[in-house]
Amino acid sequence: MALVLDAKDLEIVAALQSDARATYSDVGARVGLSSSAVHERVRKLEKGGVIRGYRAVVDPVAVGLYVTALVAATPLDPSQPDDLPDRLRGFPEIEDCYSVAGEANYVLKVRTKTTGELEDLIRRLREKGNV
């Protein structure tokens, strides 16, 4: 059964997207509800799968990842099962994997420390990812 969101739910979601560390009181002040009402709604949104989690957004450069690249990936044998995302799970450099239309089947967003590491990643993708 789909969760029906009202305007206040959407405002709460927007407030948490803006600052996931905001207190229920902070969010309540922003959306015009008490902190207990916000808490109840947030629990409902979490239970309903609208809010799937909270995370820290890290500056890649601050952790030494200076190179960001988009890499087009097409399986070498298109007759094989389309399981590329599963085969790529062991590559920590891959931040996102998007299924796309066009020449490539996927576009990978990757981050590495150097261009040399990017070249090494592309080599490993060809070998282990079979792309």
Short mmCIF file of C-alpha atoms in Angstrom, two decimals:
data_model
loop_
_atom_site.label_atom_id
_atom_site.label_comp_id
_atom_site.label_asym_id
_atom_site.label_seq_id
_atom_site.Cartn_x
_atom_site.Cartn_y
_atom_site.Cartn_z
CA MET A 1 0.00 0.00 0.00
CA ALA A 2 1.45 3.34 -1.03
CA LEU A 3 2.03 5.98 1.61
CA VAL A 4 0.05 9.16 0.95
CA LEU A 5 2.13 12.25 1.63
CA ASP A 6 0.62 15.58 2.50
CA ALA A 7 2.20 19.02 2.18
CA LYS A 8 3.69 18.86 5.71
CA ASP A 9 5.31 15.49 4.97
CA LEU A 10 6.89 16.95 1.85
CA GLU A 11 8.12 19.96 3.83
CA ILE A 12 9.66 17.64 6.43
CA VAL A 13 11.37 15.62 3.70
CA ALA A 14 12.73 18.82 2.15
CA ALA A 15 13.97 20.05 5.53
CA LEU A 16 15.77 16.76 6.21
CA GLN A 17 17.26 16.70 2.72
CA SER A 18 18.62 20.16 3.41
CA ASP A 19 20.00 19.17 6.83
CA ALA A 20 19.63 15.56 7.95
CA ARG A 21 21.15 16.47 11.31
CA ALA A 22 18.42 18.98 12.14
CA THR A 23 16.57 18.24 15.36
CA TYR A 24 12.86 17.54 15.40
CA SER A 25 12.50 20.94 17.03
CA ASP A 26 14.45 22.61 14.19
CA VAL A 27 12.35 20.86 11.56
CA GLY A 28 9.16 21.66 13.47
CA ALA A 29 10.01 25.36 13.56
CA ARG A 30 10.64 25.28 9.82
CA VAL A 31 7.40 23.49 8.92
CA GLY A 32 5.08 24.81 11.64
CA LEU A 33 4.65 21.65 13.73
CA SER A 34 5.63 20.57 17.23
CA SER A 35 8.75 18.45 17.61
CA SER A 36 6.62 15.49 18.72
CA ALA A 37 4.44 15.79 15.59
CA VAL A 38 7.58 15.93 13.43
CA HIS A 39 9.01 12.89 15.22
CA GLU A 40 5.81 10.92 14.61
CA ARG A 41 5.75 11.90 10.93
CA VAL A 42 9.44 11.10 10.44
CA ARG A 43 8.92 7.63 11.94
CA LYS A 44 5.98 7.14 9.54
CA LEU A 45 8.11 8.31 6.60
CA GLU A 46 10.94 5.95 7.62
CA LYS A 47 8.59 3.00 8.14
CA GLY A 48 6.89 3.71 4.80
CA GLY A 49 10.22 3.74 2.98
CA VAL A 50 10.06 7.40 1.98
CA ILE A 51 13.13 8.14 4.11
CA ARG A 52 15.50 5.27 3.46
CA GLY A 53 18.45 6.47 5.49
CA TYR A 54 20.75 9.24 6.57
CA ARG A 55 24.32 9.74 5.43
CA ALA A 56 27.32 11.97 5.60
CA VAL A 57 28.23 13.74 2.37
CA VAL A 58 32.02 13.81 2.20
CA ASP A 59 34.11 16.20 0.12
CA PRO A 60 36.05 13.85 -2.21
CA VAL A 61 39.04 16.20 -2.43
CA ALA A 62 39.26 16.35 1.37
CA VAL A 63 39.78 12.56 1.43
CA GLY A 64 42.29 12.58 -1.42
CA LEU A 65 40.05 11.71 -4.37
CA TYR A 66 41.09 14.39 -6.84
CA VAL A 67 39.91 12.76 -10.09
CA THR A 68 36.23 12.33 -10.94
CA ALA A 69 35.34 10.66 -14.23
CA LEU A 70 32.34 9.32 -16.09
CA VAL A 71 33.15 6.01 -17.75
CA ALA A 72 30.94 4.45 -20.43
CA ALA A 73 30.65 0.69 -20.01
CA THR A 74 29.31 -1.84 -22.48
CA PRO A 75 29.53 -5.59 -21.84
CA LEU A 76 31.87 -7.31 -24.31
CA ASP A 77 29.35 -10.09 -24.91
CA PRO A 78 25.82 -8.64 -25.16
CA SER A 79 24.35 -12.16 -25.29
CA GLN A 80 25.39 -12.74 -21.66
CA PRO A 81 23.07 -11.85 -18.74
CA ASP A 82 22.87 -8.15 -17.92
CA ASP A 83 24.52 -8.44 -14.50
CA LEU A 84 27.13 -5.71 -14.84
CA PRO A 85 26.10 -3.82 -11.67
CA ASP A 86 26.55 -7.02 -9.67
CA ARG A 87 29.98 -7.67 -11.23
CA LEU A 88 31.10 -4.14 -10.36
CA ARG A 89 30.23 -4.24 -6.65
CA GLY A 90 33.83 -5.00 -5.72
CA PHE A 91 35.17 -1.75 -7.16
CA PRO A 92 35.25 0.85 -4.36
CA GLU A 93 36.12 3.61 -6.84
CA ILE A 94 32.65 3.36 -8.44
CA GLU A 95 30.35 5.89 -6.81
CA ASP A 96 27.33 5.44 -9.11
CA CYS A 97 26.27 3.10 -11.90
CA TYR A 98 23.57 4.37 -14.27
CA SER A 99 21.76 2.32 -16.89
CA VAL A 100 21.55 4.48 -20.03
CA ALA A 101 20.20 4.38 -23.55
CA GLY A 102 22.58 4.81 -26.46
CA GLU A 103 25.92 3.26 -27.39
CA ALA A 104 26.92 2.36 -23.84
CA ASN A 105 24.76 0.24 -21.55
CA TYR A 106 25.99 1.96 -18.40
CA VAL A 107 27.75 5.11 -17.30
CA LEU A 108 29.87 4.81 -14.18
CA LYS A 109 30.76 7.75 -11.97
CA VAL A 110 34.17 6.99 -10.50
CA ARG A 111 36.62 8.75 -8.20
CA THR A 112 40.35 8.10 -7.89
CA LYS A 113 43.37 9.85 -6.40
CA THR A 114 45.27 10.24 -9.68
CA THR A 115 44.83 9.83 -13.41
CA GLY A 116 47.18 6.85 -13.16
CA GLU A 117 44.75 5.19 -10.73
CA LEU A 118 41.92 6.01 -13.13
CA GLU A 119 43.78 4.25 -15.94
CA ASP A 120 44.36 1.26 -13.63
CA LEU A 121 40.66 1.20 -12.75
CA ILE A 122 39.69 1.20 -16.43
CA ARG A 123 42.08 -1.71 -17.03
CA ARG A 124 40.56 -3.67 -14.11
CA LEU A 125 37.04 -2.89 -15.35
CA ARG A 126 37.94 -4.36 -18.73
CA GLU A 127 39.47 -7.46 -17.19
CA LYS A 128 37.20 -8.22 -14.23
CA GLY A 129 34.05 -6.45 -15.38
CA ASN A 130 34.32 -7.86 -18.89
CA VAL A 131 33.40 -4.49 -20.41
#
